[in-house]
Amino acid sequence: MRLTLTVNGEQRDIEGVAGTESLLYVLRQRLGLHGAKNACEQGQCGSCSVHLDGVLVCACLVPAPQAHGRSVETVEGLAGGDGPHPVQEAFLACGAVQCGFCTPGMLKATEDLLRRCPDPGEAEIKDALAGNLCRCTGYRHILEAVRLAAARTRALEPRP
Ligand code: FES
Ligand code: FES
C-alpha cells in the first residue's frame, strides 16, 4: 500500500508498505528515523514511544496502515530551531543518560506528561514513566530530570 502520513510536521509518502509492518518499522527502516528504538516489540519497554495524533503510543504495536493520514511526532521532532527541547536539556543537566537506549522513550514520555500536566507530583511522574524501562541505571537521575524539565518548562511559559 501507499502510506501517507505527517512526520514531525512534514508529509511523507511511502510506497509498498506491507500491512504487516509496524509504525516503528516504517519510521526506522523506511524513513531512517532511528530515534525510536526497537527493543521488545511487545509494548513492554517504551523505547519506541512516539505521539500519534497527540497520543503517546508504542510504535511497535501500531500497524503501519493505522497511521495512514495521521500525524506522528518522534523524538527527532523535539528539538526546535532554537536548540534542544527543555526536556532534553534537563536530561543532560541531570546526567540521566547512560547507554541512551531508553532515552528517546523517556524523553517522549516526559514531554507527554508535561503537555498534560505542567506541575506534576511524584506519583504523576512515576505513573508517566511506568511503561518505560531502563536497563542501565536506577531511576533517580531520570526522575530528577523530569522534575527539572517541569520546572524549566513552567518558567518558560508566559504568566497570565
Ligand atoms: S519496542 Fe515497543 S514497547 Fe518495546
Ligand atoms: S540508559 Fe541504558 S537503558 Fe536506560
PDB file of C-alpha atoms and ligand atoms in Angstrom:
ATOM      1  CA  MET A   1       0.000   0.000   0.000  1.00  0.00           C
ATOM      2  CA  ARG A   2       0.932   3.634  -0.302  1.00  0.00           C
ATOM      3  CA  LEU A   3       1.221   5.132   3.170  1.00  0.00           C
ATOM      4  CA  THR A   4       0.787   8.872   3.608  1.00  0.00           C
ATOM      5  CA  LEU A   5       1.379  10.403   6.984  1.00  0.00           C
ATOM      6  CA  THR A   6       2.803  13.526   8.561  1.00  0.00           C
ATOM      7  CA  VAL A   7       6.016  13.015  10.488  1.00  0.00           C
ATOM      8  CA  ASN A   8       7.280  15.883  12.613  1.00  0.00           C
ATOM      9  CA  GLY A   9       5.226  18.297  10.542  1.00  0.00           C
ATOM     10  CA  GLU A  10       6.346  17.033   7.134  1.00  0.00           C
ATOM     11  CA  GLN A  11       4.146  14.985   4.830  1.00  0.00           C
ATOM     12  CA  ARG A  12       5.727  11.664   3.884  1.00  0.00           C
ATOM     13  CA  ASP A  13       4.526   9.306   1.157  1.00  0.00           C
ATOM     14  CA  ILE A  14       5.865   5.776   1.253  1.00  0.00           C
ATOM     15  CA  GLU A  15       5.191   3.199  -1.436  1.00  0.00           C
ATOM     16  CA  GLY A  16       4.975  -0.539  -0.994  1.00  0.00           C
ATOM     17  CA  VAL A  17       4.258  -0.715   2.707  1.00  0.00           C
ATOM     18  CA  ALA A  18       3.033  -4.150   3.766  1.00  0.00           C
ATOM     19  CA  GLY A  19       0.051  -4.399   6.057  1.00  0.00           C
ATOM     20  CA  THR A  20       2.134  -6.437   8.462  1.00  0.00           C
ATOM     21  CA  GLU A  21       4.687  -3.673   9.030  1.00  0.00           C
ATOM     22  CA  SER A  22       4.572  -1.683  12.237  1.00  0.00           C
ATOM     23  CA  LEU A  23       4.775   2.070  12.505  1.00  0.00           C
ATOM     24  CA  LEU A  24       8.127   1.540  14.227  1.00  0.00           C
ATOM     25  CA  TYR A  25       9.436  -0.396  11.236  1.00  0.00           C
ATOM     26  CA  VAL A  26       8.291   2.334   8.865  1.00  0.00           C
ATOM     27  CA  LEU A  27       9.913   5.072  10.929  1.00  0.00           C
ATOM     28  CA  ARG A  28      13.228   3.260  11.331  1.00  0.00           C
ATOM     29  CA  GLN A  29      13.633   1.228   8.167  1.00  0.00           C
ATOM     30  CA  ARG A  30      11.780   3.257   5.561  1.00  0.00           C
ATOM     31  CA  LEU A  31      12.237   6.812   6.826  1.00  0.00           C
ATOM     32  CA  GLY A  32      15.608   6.440   8.537  1.00  0.00           C
ATOM     33  CA  LEU A  33      14.346   7.882  11.801  1.00  0.00           C
ATOM     34  CA  HIS A  34      16.236   5.775  14.324  1.00  0.00           C
ATOM     35  CA  GLY A  35      15.337   7.748  17.442  1.00  0.00           C
ATOM     36  CA  ALA A  36      12.502   5.440  18.445  1.00  0.00           C
ATOM     37  CA  LYS A  37      14.262   2.241  19.480  1.00  0.00           C
ATOM     38  CA  ASN A  38      13.367  -1.345  18.747  1.00  0.00           C
ATOM     39  CA  ALA A  39      13.792  -3.407  21.879  1.00  0.00           C
ATOM     40  CA  CYS A  40      10.932  -5.676  22.921  1.00  0.00           C
ATOM     41  CA  GLU A  41       8.472  -5.181  20.039  1.00  0.00           C
ATOM     42  CA  GLN A  42       5.795  -6.163  22.532  1.00  0.00           C
ATOM     43  CA  GLY A  43       4.735  -2.865  24.061  1.00  0.00           C
ATOM     44  CA  GLN A  44       6.600  -3.566  27.268  1.00  0.00           C
ATOM     45  CA  CYS A  45       9.633  -1.258  27.314  1.00  0.00           C
ATOM     46  CA  GLY A  46       8.501   2.127  25.963  1.00  0.00           C
ATOM     47  CA  SER A  47      11.695   2.662  23.983  1.00  0.00           C
ATOM     48  CA  CYS A  48       9.681   3.107  20.775  1.00  0.00           C
ATOM     49  CA  SER A  49       7.340   5.803  22.161  1.00  0.00           C
ATOM     50  CA  VAL A  50       6.002   8.375  19.703  1.00  0.00           C
ATOM     51  CA  HIS A  51       2.961  10.611  19.551  1.00  0.00           C
ATOM     52  CA  LEU A  52       0.232   9.585  17.124  1.00  0.00           C
ATOM     53  CA  ASP A  53      -2.281  12.384  16.691  1.00  0.00           C
ATOM     54  CA  GLY A  54      -1.068  13.738  20.020  1.00  0.00           C
ATOM     55  CA  VAL A  55      -1.425  10.473  21.935  1.00  0.00           C
ATOM     56  CA  LEU A  56       1.647   8.683  23.241  1.00  0.00           C
ATOM     57  CA  VAL A  57       1.837   5.178  21.767  1.00  0.00           C
ATOM     58  CA  CYS A  58       4.280   2.337  21.418  1.00  0.00           C
ATOM     59  CA  ALA A  59       5.109   2.486  17.718  1.00  0.00           C
ATOM     60  CA  CYS A  60       5.927  -1.225  17.727  1.00  0.00           C
ATOM     61  CA  LEU A  61       2.273  -2.008  18.477  1.00  0.00           C
ATOM     62  CA  VAL A  62       0.762   0.242  15.791  1.00  0.00           C
ATOM     63  CA  PRO A  63       0.212  -1.463  12.429  1.00  0.00           C
ATOM     64  CA  ALA A  64       1.543   0.921   9.801  1.00  0.00           C
ATOM     65  CA  PRO A  65      -1.808   1.141   7.945  1.00  0.00           C
ATOM     66  CA  GLN A  66      -3.374   2.595  11.112  1.00  0.00           C
ATOM     67  CA  ALA A  67      -1.070   5.594  10.808  1.00  0.00           C
ATOM     68  CA  HIS A  68      -2.337   6.452   7.317  1.00  0.00           C
ATOM     69  CA  GLY A  69      -3.484  10.081   7.132  1.00  0.00           C
ATOM     70  CA  ARG A  70      -2.365  10.775  10.678  1.00  0.00           C
ATOM     71  CA  SER A  71       0.285  12.848  12.405  1.00  0.00           C
ATOM     72  CA  VAL A  72       3.321  11.281  14.056  1.00  0.00           C
ATOM     73  CA  GLU A  73       5.776  13.097  16.306  1.00  0.00           C
ATOM     74  CA  THR A  74       9.034  11.346  17.059  1.00  0.00           C
ATOM     75  CA  VAL A  75      11.927  12.247  19.338  1.00  0.00           C
ATOM     76  CA  GLU A  76      13.668  13.768  16.306  1.00  0.00           C
ATOM     77  CA  GLY A  77      10.972  16.450  16.315  1.00  0.00           C
ATOM     78  CA  LEU A  78      11.631  17.540  19.904  1.00  0.00           C
ATOM     79  CA  ALA A  79      14.452  19.982  19.314  1.00  0.00           C
ATOM     80  CA  GLY A  80      13.458  23.141  17.528  1.00  0.00           C
ATOM     81  CA  GLY A  81      15.403  25.746  15.603  1.00  0.00           C
ATOM     82  CA  ASP A  82      16.378  27.357  18.900  1.00  0.00           C
ATOM     83  CA  GLY A  83      18.192  24.269  20.126  1.00  0.00           C
ATOM     84  CA  PRO A  84      17.368  21.371  22.419  1.00  0.00           C
ATOM     85  CA  HIS A  85      13.952  20.999  23.970  1.00  0.00           C
ATOM     86  CA  PRO A  86      13.828  21.795  27.726  1.00  0.00           C
ATOM     87  CA  VAL A  87      13.223  18.108  28.388  1.00  0.00           C
ATOM     88  CA  GLN A  88      16.398  17.194  26.518  1.00  0.00           C
ATOM     89  CA  GLU A  89      18.349  19.881  28.364  1.00  0.00           C
ATOM     90  CA  ALA A  90      17.081  18.606  31.708  1.00  0.00           C
ATOM     91  CA  PHE A  91      18.177  15.024  30.968  1.00  0.00           C
ATOM     92  CA  LEU A  92      21.628  16.306  30.036  1.00  0.00           C
ATOM     93  CA  ALA A  93      21.864  18.537  33.096  1.00  0.00           C
ATOM     94  CA  CYS A  94      20.913  15.692  35.434  1.00  0.00           C
ATOM     95  CA  GLY A  95      23.130  13.066  33.814  1.00  0.00           C
ATOM     96  CA  ALA A  96      20.023  10.963  33.261  1.00  0.00           C
ATOM     97  CA  VAL A  97      21.568   9.016  30.381  1.00  0.00           C
ATOM     98  CA  GLN A  98      23.915   6.051  30.414  1.00  0.00           C
ATOM     99  CA  CYS A  99      23.811   3.922  27.249  1.00  0.00           C
ATOM    100  CA  GLY A 100      20.971   6.088  25.963  1.00  0.00           C
ATOM    101  CA  PHE A 101      18.881   3.275  24.561  1.00  0.00           C
ATOM    102  CA  CYS A 102      15.848   4.083  26.695  1.00  0.00           C
ATOM    103  CA  THR A 103      16.349   7.839  26.481  1.00  0.00           C
ATOM    104  CA  PRO A 104      14.194   8.634  23.427  1.00  0.00           C
ATOM    105  CA  GLY A 105      11.236   6.901  25.059  1.00  0.00           C
ATOM    106  CA  MET A 106      11.905   8.626  28.376  1.00  0.00           C
ATOM    107  CA  LEU A 107      12.044  11.993  26.616  1.00  0.00           C
ATOM    108  CA  LYS A 108       8.766  11.373  24.804  1.00  0.00           C
ATOM    109  CA  ALA A 109       7.047  10.149  27.961  1.00  0.00           C
ATOM    110  CA  THR A 110       8.254  13.239  29.820  1.00  0.00           C
ATOM    111  CA  GLU A 111       7.155  15.548  27.025  1.00  0.00           C
ATOM    112  CA  ASP A 112       3.765  13.850  27.064  1.00  0.00           C
ATOM    113  CA  LEU A 113       3.438  14.245  30.839  1.00  0.00           C
ATOM    114  CA  LEU A 114       4.282  17.942  30.730  1.00  0.00           C
ATOM    115  CA  ARG A 115       1.799  18.564  27.927  1.00  0.00           C
ATOM    116  CA  ARG A 116      -0.925  17.078  30.107  1.00  0.00           C
ATOM    117  CA  CYS A 117       0.297  18.159  33.494  1.00  0.00           C
ATOM    118  CA  PRO A 118       2.716  21.100  33.741  1.00  0.00           C
ATOM    119  CA  ASP A 119       3.205  20.743  37.503  1.00  0.00           C
ATOM    120  CA  PRO A 120       3.292  17.003  38.168  1.00  0.00           C
ATOM    121  CA  GLY A 121       3.679  15.466  41.589  1.00  0.00           C
ATOM    122  CA  GLU A 122       5.837  12.441  42.358  1.00  0.00           C
ATOM    123  CA  ALA A 123       3.015   9.984  41.776  1.00  0.00           C
ATOM    124  CA  GLU A 124       2.173  11.501  38.401  1.00  0.00           C
ATOM    125  CA  ILE A 125       5.830  11.432  37.342  1.00  0.00           C
ATOM    126  CA  LYS A 126       6.255   7.795  38.332  1.00  0.00           C
ATOM    127  CA  ASP A 127       2.996   6.881  36.667  1.00  0.00           C
ATOM    128  CA  ALA A 128       4.028   8.633  33.438  1.00  0.00           C
ATOM    129  CA  LEU A 129       7.299   6.694  33.306  1.00  0.00           C
ATOM    130  CA  ALA A 130       5.848   3.380  34.442  1.00  0.00           C
ATOM    131  CA  GLY A 131       5.888   1.980  30.907  1.00  0.00           C
ATOM    132  CA  ASN A 132       9.485   2.976  30.194  1.00  0.00           C
ATOM    133  CA  LEU A 133      12.231   0.591  31.218  1.00  0.00           C
ATOM    134  CA  CYS A 134      15.885   1.468  31.707  1.00  0.00           C
ATOM    135  CA  ARG A 135      18.310  -1.430  31.846  1.00  0.00           C
ATOM    136  CA  CYS A 136      21.320   0.609  32.915  1.00  0.00           C
ATOM    137  CA  THR A 137      20.521   2.616  35.899  1.00  0.00           C
ATOM    138  CA  GLY A 138      18.355   3.309  38.820  1.00  0.00           C
ATOM    139  CA  TYR A 139      15.749   5.881  38.052  1.00  0.00           C
ATOM    140  CA  ARG A 140      16.936   8.579  40.449  1.00  0.00           C
ATOM    141  CA  HIS A 141      18.593  10.778  37.831  1.00  0.00           C
ATOM    142  CA  ILE A 142      15.739  10.232  35.402  1.00  0.00           C
ATOM    143  CA  LEU A 143      13.190  11.339  37.988  1.00  0.00           C
ATOM    144  CA  GLU A 144      15.347  14.367  38.800  1.00  0.00           C
ATOM    145  CA  ALA A 145      15.429  15.219  35.122  1.00  0.00           C
ATOM    146  CA  VAL A 146      11.656  15.072  34.851  1.00  0.00           C
ATOM    147  CA  ARG A 147      11.294  17.399  37.850  1.00  0.00           C
ATOM    148  CA  LEU A 148      13.821  19.806  36.364  1.00  0.00           C
ATOM    149  CA  ALA A 149      12.146  19.688  32.953  1.00  0.00           C
ATOM    150  CA  ALA A 150       8.815  20.513  34.562  1.00  0.00           C
ATOM    151  CA  ALA A 151      10.283  23.473  36.437  1.00  0.00           C
ATOM    152  CA  ARG A 152      12.057  24.802  33.355  1.00  0.00           C
ATOM    153  CA  THR A 153       9.008  24.359  31.156  1.00  0.00           C
ATOM    154  CA  ARG A 154       6.835  26.242  33.635  1.00  0.00           C
ATOM    155  CA  ALA A 155       9.426  29.023  33.840  1.00  0.00           C
ATOM    156  CA  LEU A 156       9.343  29.408  30.056  1.00  0.00           C
ATOM    157  CA  GLU A 157       5.586  29.697  29.865  1.00  0.00           C
ATOM    158  CA  PRO A 158       4.081  33.183  29.886  1.00  0.00           C
ATOM    159  CA  ARG A 159       2.355  34.042  33.134  1.00  0.00           C
ATOM    160  CA  PRO A 160      -1.303  35.052  32.968  1.00  0.00           C
TER     161      PRO A 160
HETATM  162  S1  FES B   1       9.958  -1.805  21.371  1.00  0.00           S
HETATM  163 FE1  FES B   1       7.960  -1.003  21.551  1.00  0.00          FE
HETATM  164  S2  FES B   1       7.477  -1.140  23.654  1.00  0.00           S
HETATM  165 FE2  FES B   1       9.409  -2.107  23.482  1.00  0.00          FE
HETATM  166  S1  FES B   2      20.366   4.496  29.851  1.00  0.00           S
HETATM  167 FE1  FES B   2      20.727   2.468  29.091  1.00  0.00          FE
HETATM  168  S2  FES B   2      18.762   1.570  29.020  1.00  0.00           S
HETATM  169 FE2  FES B   2      18.431   3.458  30.025  1.00  0.00          FE
END
